[in-house]
PDB file of C-alpha atoms in Angstrom:
ATOM      1  CA  MET H1089     -21.753 147.976 137.426  1.00 60.00           C
ATOM      2  CA  SER H1090     -25.193 149.178 138.551  1.00 69.00           C
ATOM      3  CA  SER H1091     -25.976 152.883 138.541  1.00 82.00           C
ATOM      4  CA  SER H1092     -26.865 154.772 141.713  1.00 83.00           C
ATOM      5  CA  HIS H1093     -30.279 155.326 140.146  1.00 88.00           C
ATOM      6  CA  THR H1094     -30.851 151.551 139.852  1.00 90.00           C
ATOM      7  CA  VAL H1095     -29.738 151.095 143.472  1.00 91.00           C
ATOM      8  CA  GLU H1096     -32.185 153.786 144.640  1.00 91.00           C
ATOM      9  CA  THR H1097     -34.993 152.253 142.549  1.00 92.00           C
ATOM     10  CA  ALA H1098     -34.335 148.837 144.096  1.00 93.00           C
ATOM     11  CA  HIS H1099     -34.255 150.437 147.555  1.00 92.00           C
ATOM     12  CA  LYS H1100     -37.619 152.115 146.971  1.00 93.00           C
ATOM     13  CA  TYR H1101     -39.255 148.902 145.734  1.00 95.00           C
ATOM     14  CA  SER H1102     -37.665 146.975 148.576  1.00 94.00           C
ATOM     15  CA  ARG H1103     -39.343 149.257 151.135  1.00 94.00           C
ATOM     16  CA  LYS H1104     -42.687 148.959 149.342  1.00 95.00           C
ATOM     17  CA  ARG H1105     -42.309 145.172 149.334  1.00 96.00           C
ATOM     18  CA  ALA H1106     -41.757 145.097 153.098  1.00 95.00           C
ATOM     19  CA  ILE H1107     -44.934 147.132 153.667  1.00 96.00           C
ATOM     20  CA  LEU H1108     -47.014 145.037 151.238  1.00 96.00           C
ATOM     21  CA  TRP H1109     -45.805 141.775 152.766  1.00 96.00           C
ATOM     22  CA  ALA H1110     -46.593 143.084 156.243  1.00 97.00           C
ATOM     23  CA  LEU H1111     -50.120 143.955 155.102  1.00 96.00           C
ATOM     24  CA  LEU H1112     -50.583 140.495 153.570  1.00 95.00           C
ATOM     25  CA  GLY H1113     -49.259 138.901 156.770  1.00 96.00           C
ATOM     26  CA  VAL H1114     -51.634 140.933 158.948  1.00 96.00           C
ATOM     27  CA  THR H1115     -54.542 140.016 156.639  1.00 94.00           C
ATOM     28  CA  LEU H1116     -53.754 136.307 157.016  1.00 94.00           C
ATOM     29  CA  TRP H1117     -53.504 136.593 160.804  1.00 94.00           C
ATOM     30  CA  VAL H1118     -56.767 138.542 161.017  1.00 92.00           C
ATOM     31  CA  GLN H1119     -58.410 135.751 159.030  1.00 88.00           C
ATOM     32  CA  VAL H1120     -57.010 133.204 161.505  1.00 87.00           C
ATOM     33  CA  ALA H1121     -58.439 135.253 164.378  1.00 86.00           C
ATOM     34  CA  LEU H1122     -61.816 135.408 162.635  1.00 83.00           C
ATOM     35  CA  LYS H1123     -61.822 131.590 162.430  1.00 77.00           C
ATOM     36  CA  PHE H1124     -62.223 131.624 166.205  1.00 71.00           C
ATOM     37  CA  ARG H1125     -65.638 133.275 165.915  1.00 68.00           C
ATOM     38  CA  HIS H1126     -66.769 129.684 165.658  1.00 63.00           C
ATOM     39  CA  PRO H1127     -66.192 127.651 168.818  1.00 52.00           C
ATOM     40  CA  TRP H1128     -63.230 125.316 168.491  1.00 52.00           C
ATOM     41  CA  VAL H1129     -62.559 126.380 164.903  1.00 52.00           C
ATOM     42  CA  GLY H1130     -65.829 124.839 163.833  1.00 53.00           C
ATOM     43  CA  ALA H1131     -66.942 124.414 160.256  1.00 59.00           C
ATOM     44  CA  GLU H1132     -67.975 127.581 158.448  1.00 64.00           C
ATOM     45  CA  VAL H1133     -71.613 127.809 157.512  1.00 69.00           C
ATOM     46  CA  TYR H1134     -72.272 129.084 153.984  1.00 73.00           C
ATOM     47  CA  SER H1135     -75.620 130.192 152.626  1.00 78.00           C
ATOM     48  CA  ASP H1136     -74.967 128.655 149.208  1.00 82.00           C
ATOM     49  CA  ARG H1137     -72.299 127.122 146.966  1.00 85.00           C
ATOM     50  CA  LEU H1138     -71.467 130.523 145.460  1.00 85.00           C
ATOM     51  CA  GLU H1139     -70.536 131.934 148.871  1.00 83.00           C
ATOM     52  CA  PHE H1140     -68.550 128.788 149.675  1.00 83.00           C
ATOM     53  CA  TRP H1141     -66.524 128.993 146.451  1.00 88.00           C
ATOM     54  CA  SER H1142     -65.966 132.750 146.645  1.00 87.00           C
ATOM     55  CA  VAL H1143     -64.589 132.439 150.190  1.00 83.00           C
ATOM     56  CA  ARG H1144     -62.508 129.374 149.346  1.00 86.00           C
ATOM     57  CA  LEU H1145     -61.104 130.802 146.098  1.00 92.00           C
ATOM     58  CA  THR H1146     -60.215 134.113 147.766  1.00 91.00           C
ATOM     59  CA  TRP H1147     -58.270 132.247 150.448  1.00 90.00           C
ATOM     60  CA  LEU H1148     -56.552 130.023 147.867  1.00 93.00           C
ATOM     61  CA  VAL H1149     -55.488 133.070 145.828  1.00 94.00           C
ATOM     62  CA  GLU H1150     -54.143 134.752 148.981  1.00 93.00           C
ATOM     63  CA  ILE H1151     -52.187 131.654 149.968  1.00 95.00           C
ATOM     64  CA  GLY H1152     -50.922 131.163 146.405  1.00 95.00           C
ATOM     65  CA  LEU H1153     -49.744 134.776 146.352  1.00 94.00           C
ATOM     66  CA  ALA H1154     -48.030 134.438 149.741  1.00 95.00           C
ATOM     67  CA  LEU H1155     -46.244 131.258 148.620  1.00 96.00           C
ATOM     68  CA  LEU H1156     -45.220 132.830 145.312  1.00 95.00           C
ATOM     69  CA  VAL H1157     -43.678 135.935 146.890  1.00 94.00           C
ATOM     70  CA  LEU H1158     -41.982 133.939 149.659  1.00 95.00           C
ATOM     71  CA  ALA H1159     -40.503 131.531 147.107  1.00 94.00           C
ATOM     72  CA  THR H1160     -39.328 134.158 144.606  1.00 93.00           C
ATOM     73  CA  GLY H1161     -38.863 137.360 146.589  1.00 92.00           C
ATOM     74  CA  GLY H1162     -41.570 139.047 144.549  1.00 90.00           C
ATOM     75  CA  GLY H1163     -41.142 141.923 142.091  1.00 88.00           C
ATOM     76  CA  LEU H1164     -41.455 139.515 139.167  1.00 90.00           C
ATOM     77  CA  LEU H1165     -42.426 142.293 136.744  1.00 91.00           C
ATOM     78  CA  LEU H1166     -39.446 144.490 137.602  1.00 93.00           C
ATOM     79  CA  ALA H1167     -36.205 144.674 135.621  1.00 93.00           C
ATOM     80  CA  ARG H1168     -33.813 141.790 136.329  1.00 92.00           C
ATOM     81  CA  ARG H1169     -31.079 144.091 137.658  1.00 91.00           C
ATOM     82  CA  VAL H1170     -33.488 145.777 140.078  1.00 93.00           C
ATOM     83  CA  ARG H1171     -34.757 142.386 141.260  1.00 94.00           C
ATOM     84  CA  ALA H1172     -31.208 141.161 141.798  1.00 92.00           C
ATOM     85  CA  LEU H1173     -30.456 144.191 143.991  1.00 92.00           C
ATOM     86  CA  MET H1174     -33.730 143.739 145.879  1.00 93.00           C
ATOM     87  CA  ASN H1175     -32.702 140.162 146.692  1.00 93.00           C
ATOM     88  CA  SER H1176     -29.074 140.715 147.652  1.00 89.00           C
ATOM     89  CA  GLU H1177     -27.331 138.894 150.518  1.00 90.00           C
ATOM     90  CA  VAL H1178     -29.105 140.598 153.425  1.00 92.00           C
ATOM     91  CA  THR H1179     -32.568 140.111 151.965  1.00 94.00           C
ATOM     92  CA  SER H1180     -31.857 136.456 151.127  1.00 93.00           C
ATOM     93  CA  ARG H1181     -30.797 135.904 154.730  1.00 93.00           C
ATOM     94  CA  ASN H1182     -33.903 137.726 155.996  1.00 95.00           C
ATOM     95  CA  ARG H1183     -36.136 135.575 153.767  1.00 96.00           C
ATOM     96  CA  ALA H1184     -34.419 132.393 155.011  1.00 96.00           C
ATOM     97  CA  GLN H1185     -34.960 133.471 158.624  1.00 96.00           C
ATOM     98  CA  ALA H1186     -38.601 134.313 157.876  1.00 97.00           C
ATOM     99  CA  LEU H1187     -39.142 130.839 156.394  1.00 97.00           C
ATOM    100  CA  ILE H1188     -37.636 129.245 159.518  1.00 98.00           C
ATOM    101  CA  VAL H1189     -40.034 131.256 161.708  1.00 98.00           C
ATOM    102  CA  GLY H1190     -42.926 130.182 159.452  1.00 97.00           C
ATOM    103  CA  PHE H1191     -41.887 126.547 159.816  1.00 98.00           C
ATOM    104  CA  TRP H1192     -41.878 126.770 163.636  1.00 98.00           C
ATOM    105  CA  ILE H1193     -45.248 128.522 163.689  1.00 97.00           C
ATOM    106  CA  ALA H1194     -46.664 125.729 161.494  1.00 97.00           C
ATOM    107  CA  ALA H1195     -45.229 123.058 163.788  1.00 97.00           C
ATOM    108  CA  LEU H1196     -46.509 124.753 166.958  1.00 97.00           C
ATOM    109  CA  ALA H1197     -49.918 125.512 165.405  1.00 94.00           C
ATOM    110  CA  GLY H1198     -50.203 121.850 164.381  1.00 95.00           C
ATOM    111  CA  LEU H1199     -49.309 120.800 167.912  1.00 96.00           C
ATOM    112  CA  ALA H1200     -51.877 123.179 169.419  1.00 93.00           C
ATOM    113  CA  LEU H1201     -54.567 122.022 167.004  1.00 91.00           C
ATOM    114  CA  SER H1202     -53.902 118.375 167.862  1.00 93.00           C
ATOM    115  CA  VAL H1203     -54.318 119.174 171.579  1.00 93.00           C
ATOM    116  CA  VAL H1204     -57.582 121.038 170.906  1.00 88.00           C
ATOM    117  CA  ASP H1205     -58.757 118.166 168.702  1.00 88.00           C
ATOM    118  CA  ALA H1206     -58.331 115.785 171.655  1.00 90.00           C
ATOM    119  CA  PHE H1207     -61.138 117.630 173.448  1.00 88.00           C
ATOM    120  CA  ARG H1208     -63.352 118.603 170.566  1.00 83.00           C
ATOM    121  CA  ALA H1209     -63.274 117.442 166.931  1.00 82.00           C
ATOM    122  CA  LEU H1210     -62.047 120.153 164.588  1.00 82.00           C
ATOM    123  CA  ALA H1211     -63.374 120.887 161.129  1.00 84.00           C
ATOM    124  CA  ALA H1212     -60.678 120.079 158.572  1.00 87.00           C
ATOM    125  CA  ASP H1213     -61.054 123.337 156.621  1.00 83.00           C
ATOM    126  CA  GLY H1214     -60.761 125.437 159.770  1.00 84.00           C
ATOM    127  CA  ALA H1215     -57.686 123.558 160.995  1.00 89.00           C
ATOM    128  CA  ILE H1216     -55.999 123.771 157.584  1.00 92.00           C
ATOM    129  CA  ALA H1217     -56.714 127.495 157.350  1.00 90.00           C
ATOM    130  CA  VAL H1218     -55.284 128.141 160.824  1.00 91.00           C
ATOM    131  CA  LEU H1219     -52.158 126.096 160.095  1.00 94.00           C
ATOM    132  CA  VAL H1220     -51.410 127.537 156.654  1.00 96.00           C
ATOM    133  CA  SER H1221     -52.473 131.142 157.249  1.00 95.00           C
ATOM    134  CA  SER H1222     -50.713 131.500 160.602  1.00 96.00           C
ATOM    135  CA  SER H1223     -47.410 130.064 159.347  1.00 97.00           C
ATOM    136  CA  LEU H1224     -47.349 132.040 156.094  1.00 97.00           C
ATOM    137  CA  GLY H1225     -48.556 135.189 157.864  1.00 97.00           C
ATOM    138  CA  GLY H1226     -45.804 134.754 160.437  1.00 97.00           C
ATOM    139  CA  ALA H1227     -43.158 134.309 157.745  1.00 98.00           C
ATOM    140  CA  LEU H1228     -44.348 137.416 155.877  1.00 97.00           C
ATOM    141  CA  LEU H1229     -44.434 139.548 159.034  1.00 98.00           C
ATOM    142  CA  THR H1230     -40.997 138.335 160.110  1.00 98.00           C
ATOM    143  CA  PHE H1231     -39.538 139.187 156.707  1.00 97.00           C
ATOM    144  CA  ALA H1232     -41.139 142.639 156.755  1.00 97.00           C
ATOM    145  CA  TRP H1233     -39.856 143.351 160.258  1.00 96.00           C
ATOM    146  CA  LEU H1234     -36.296 142.220 159.410  1.00 95.00           C
ATOM    147  CA  GLU H1235     -36.273 144.282 156.216  1.00 94.00           C
ATOM    148  CA  ILE H1236     -37.576 147.427 157.904  1.00 93.00           C
ATOM    149  CA  ARG H1237     -35.043 146.967 160.720  1.00 90.00           C
ATOM    150  CA  ALA H1238     -32.236 146.551 158.152  1.00 89.00           C
ATOM    151  CA  ASP H1239     -33.221 149.893 156.581  1.00 84.00           C
ATOM    152  CA  ARG H1240     -32.597 151.822 159.804  1.00 79.00           C
ATOM    153  CA  ASP H1241     -30.099 154.641 159.252  1.00 62.00           C
ATOM    154  CA  ALA H1242     -29.886 153.804 155.535  1.00 62.00           C
TER     155      ALA H1242
ATOM    156  CA  MET S1226     -17.644 130.918 165.740  1.00 45.00           C
ATOM    157  CA  HIS S1227     -17.533 134.712 165.778  1.00 53.00           C
ATOM    158  CA  GLU S1228     -20.962 136.210 165.365  1.00 71.00           C
ATOM    159  CA  ARG S1229     -19.582 139.710 165.181  1.00 80.00           C
ATOM    160  CA  LEU S1230     -17.126 141.355 162.891  1.00 87.00           C
ATOM    161  CA  ASP S1231     -15.646 144.782 163.539  1.00 91.00           C
ATOM    162  CA  ASN S1232     -15.463 146.878 160.412  1.00 93.00           C
ATOM    163  CA  ARG S1233     -14.240 150.214 159.147  1.00 95.00           C
ATOM    164  CA  LEU S1234     -16.521 150.289 156.128  1.00 96.00           C
ATOM    165  CA  ARG S1235     -18.227 153.586 156.958  1.00 95.00           C
ATOM    166  CA  GLU S1236     -14.905 155.316 157.672  1.00 96.00           C
ATOM    167  CA  GLU S1237     -13.326 154.059 154.438  1.00 96.00           C
ATOM    168  CA  ARG S1238     -16.422 154.909 152.377  1.00 97.00           C
ATOM    169  CA  VAL S1239     -16.570 158.445 153.767  1.00 96.00           C
ATOM    170  CA  ARG S1240     -12.802 158.832 153.251  1.00 95.00           C
ATOM    171  CA  LYS S1241     -13.377 158.006 149.581  1.00 95.00           C
ATOM    172  CA  GLY S1242     -16.251 160.504 149.432  1.00 96.00           C
ATOM    173  CA  LEU S1243     -18.821 157.862 148.478  1.00 95.00           C
ATOM    174  CA  THR S1244     -22.474 157.610 149.480  1.00 93.00           C
ATOM    175  CA  GLN S1245     -23.982 154.254 150.456  1.00 93.00           C
ATOM    176  CA  ALA S1246     -25.813 154.192 147.114  1.00 91.00           C
ATOM    177  CA  GLU S1247     -22.602 154.830 145.162  1.00 93.00           C
ATOM    178  CA  LEU S1248     -20.695 152.097 146.979  1.00 95.00           C
ATOM    179  CA  ALA S1249     -23.681 149.766 146.537  1.00 94.00           C
ATOM    180  CA  ALA S1250     -23.657 150.468 142.797  1.00 93.00           C
ATOM    181  CA  MET S1251     -19.916 149.798 142.573  1.00 94.00           C
ATOM    182  CA  THR S1252     -20.237 146.462 144.363  1.00 94.00           C
ATOM    183  CA  GLU S1253     -23.553 145.359 142.781  1.00 92.00           C
ATOM    184  CA  VAL S1254     -25.408 145.073 146.084  1.00 93.00           C
ATOM    185  CA  SER S1255     -28.331 146.888 147.657  1.00 93.00           C
ATOM    186  CA  ARG S1256     -27.999 150.003 149.806  1.00 92.00           C
ATOM    187  CA  LYS S1257     -29.499 147.913 152.598  1.00 93.00           C
ATOM    188  CA  THR S1258     -26.532 145.535 152.371  1.00 94.00           C
ATOM    189  CA  ILE S1259     -24.013 148.375 152.758  1.00 95.00           C
ATOM    190  CA  ASN S1260     -26.033 149.844 155.621  1.00 93.00           C
ATOM    191  CA  THR S1261     -26.340 146.583 157.560  1.00 93.00           C
ATOM    192  CA  VAL S1262     -22.637 145.770 157.118  1.00 94.00           C
ATOM    193  CA  GLU S1263     -21.692 149.250 158.355  1.00 94.00           C
ATOM    194  CA  ASN S1264     -23.985 148.883 161.365  1.00 91.00           C
ATOM    195  CA  GLY S1265     -22.636 145.420 162.180  1.00 89.00           C
ATOM    196  CA  VAL S1266     -26.071 143.841 161.693  1.00 88.00           C
ATOM    197  CA  PHE S1267     -24.876 141.709 158.785  1.00 91.00           C
ATOM    198  CA  VAL S1268     -21.611 139.803 158.411  1.00 92.00           C
ATOM    199  CA  PRO S1269     -20.803 139.800 154.678  1.00 93.00           C
ATOM    200  CA  SER S1270     -19.748 136.760 152.686  1.00 93.00           C
ATOM    201  CA  THR S1271     -16.110 136.412 151.676  1.00 94.00           C
ATOM    202  CA  VAL S1272     -16.966 137.399 148.107  1.00 94.00           C
ATOM    203  CA  LEU S1273     -18.737 140.571 149.219  1.00 94.00           C
ATOM    204  CA  ALA S1274     -15.910 141.452 151.626  1.00 95.00           C
ATOM    205  CA  LEU S1275     -13.427 141.138 148.751  1.00 96.00           C
ATOM    206  CA  ARG S1276     -15.607 143.246 146.461  1.00 96.00           C
ATOM    207  CA  LEU S1277     -15.968 145.968 149.095  1.00 96.00           C
ATOM    208  CA  ALA S1278     -12.218 145.991 149.699  1.00 96.00           C
ATOM    209  CA  ARG S1279     -11.502 146.242 145.966  1.00 96.00           C
ATOM    210  CA  ALA S1280     -14.040 149.039 145.486  1.00 96.00           C
ATOM    211  CA  LEU S1281     -12.493 151.039 148.333  1.00 96.00           C
ATOM    212  CA  ASP S1282      -8.945 150.168 147.281  1.00 96.00           C
ATOM    213  CA  VAL S1283      -7.971 148.729 150.658  1.00 96.00           C
ATOM    214  CA  THR S1284      -7.190 145.232 151.934  1.00 95.00           C
ATOM    215  CA  VAL S1285      -9.920 143.074 153.439  1.00 95.00           C
ATOM    216  CA  GLU S1286      -8.009 143.113 156.734  1.00 94.00           C
ATOM    217  CA  ALA S1287      -8.115 146.905 156.741  1.00 93.00           C
ATOM    218  CA  LEU S1288     -11.900 146.766 156.420  1.00 95.00           C
ATOM    219  CA  PHE S1289     -12.813 143.843 158.640  1.00 95.00           C
ATOM    220  CA  GLN S1290     -11.311 142.552 161.870  1.00 92.00           C
ATOM    221  CA  LEU S1291     -12.347 139.928 164.382  1.00 90.00           C
ATOM    222  CA  PRO S1292     -13.340 141.530 167.687  1.00 85.00           C
ATOM    223  CA  SER S1293     -10.473 141.626 170.159  1.00 76.00           C
ATOM    224  CA  LEU S1294     -10.489 138.641 172.530  1.00 63.00           C
ATOM    225  CA  ASP S1295     -11.700 140.523 175.611  1.00 57.00           C
ATOM    226  CA  ARG S1296     -14.820 141.587 173.656  1.00 54.00           C
ATOM    227  CA  VAL S1297     -15.684 138.205 172.085  1.00 49.00           C
TER     228      VAL S1297
END
């Protein structure tokens, strides 16, 4: 049996996770919005290779982090019992729903990009960034919203 | 399929003098799970329903009921 202290610890980390995931989701969506500084999601212009790689690597790390937390539920450094409580039935359902929302955003973003591409050729990196960032950002924000809603009156 | 399930979890928990955290600890789930079941936001699995009933020393039927037909 878990102790009340372990339950409260898991609850505290669970709330922090919802806030952190929301922040990561907002960051990804802001980056998508910034892509539209360039008409028709045009190719980014970098001053040198260093700038190109720093921007690209930062985005890859962000996406890798988003995928890792969505796949595992996060909190990988926490005690196993705390993690188990943080990922109990409600949270697993919330994560599944968030992944479904992310899937639909990806499908609709892909559809929208293909329509735009019919009128003006898109740069591959811009289109990929919009597709991946918007879907993962949407999944993270959905999860955060469902988790915060589930905490009402707790 | 019923998407709702009436429950008396809060009443039975309070009758036993337990907090949400204490009941969560007894049933190995998060406080969020207890809260969402009590509020009717989450329909628990059969296993969780059985664990809640055992922890509160009542039958599953005493804790959970299908909504009456006129409210379905």
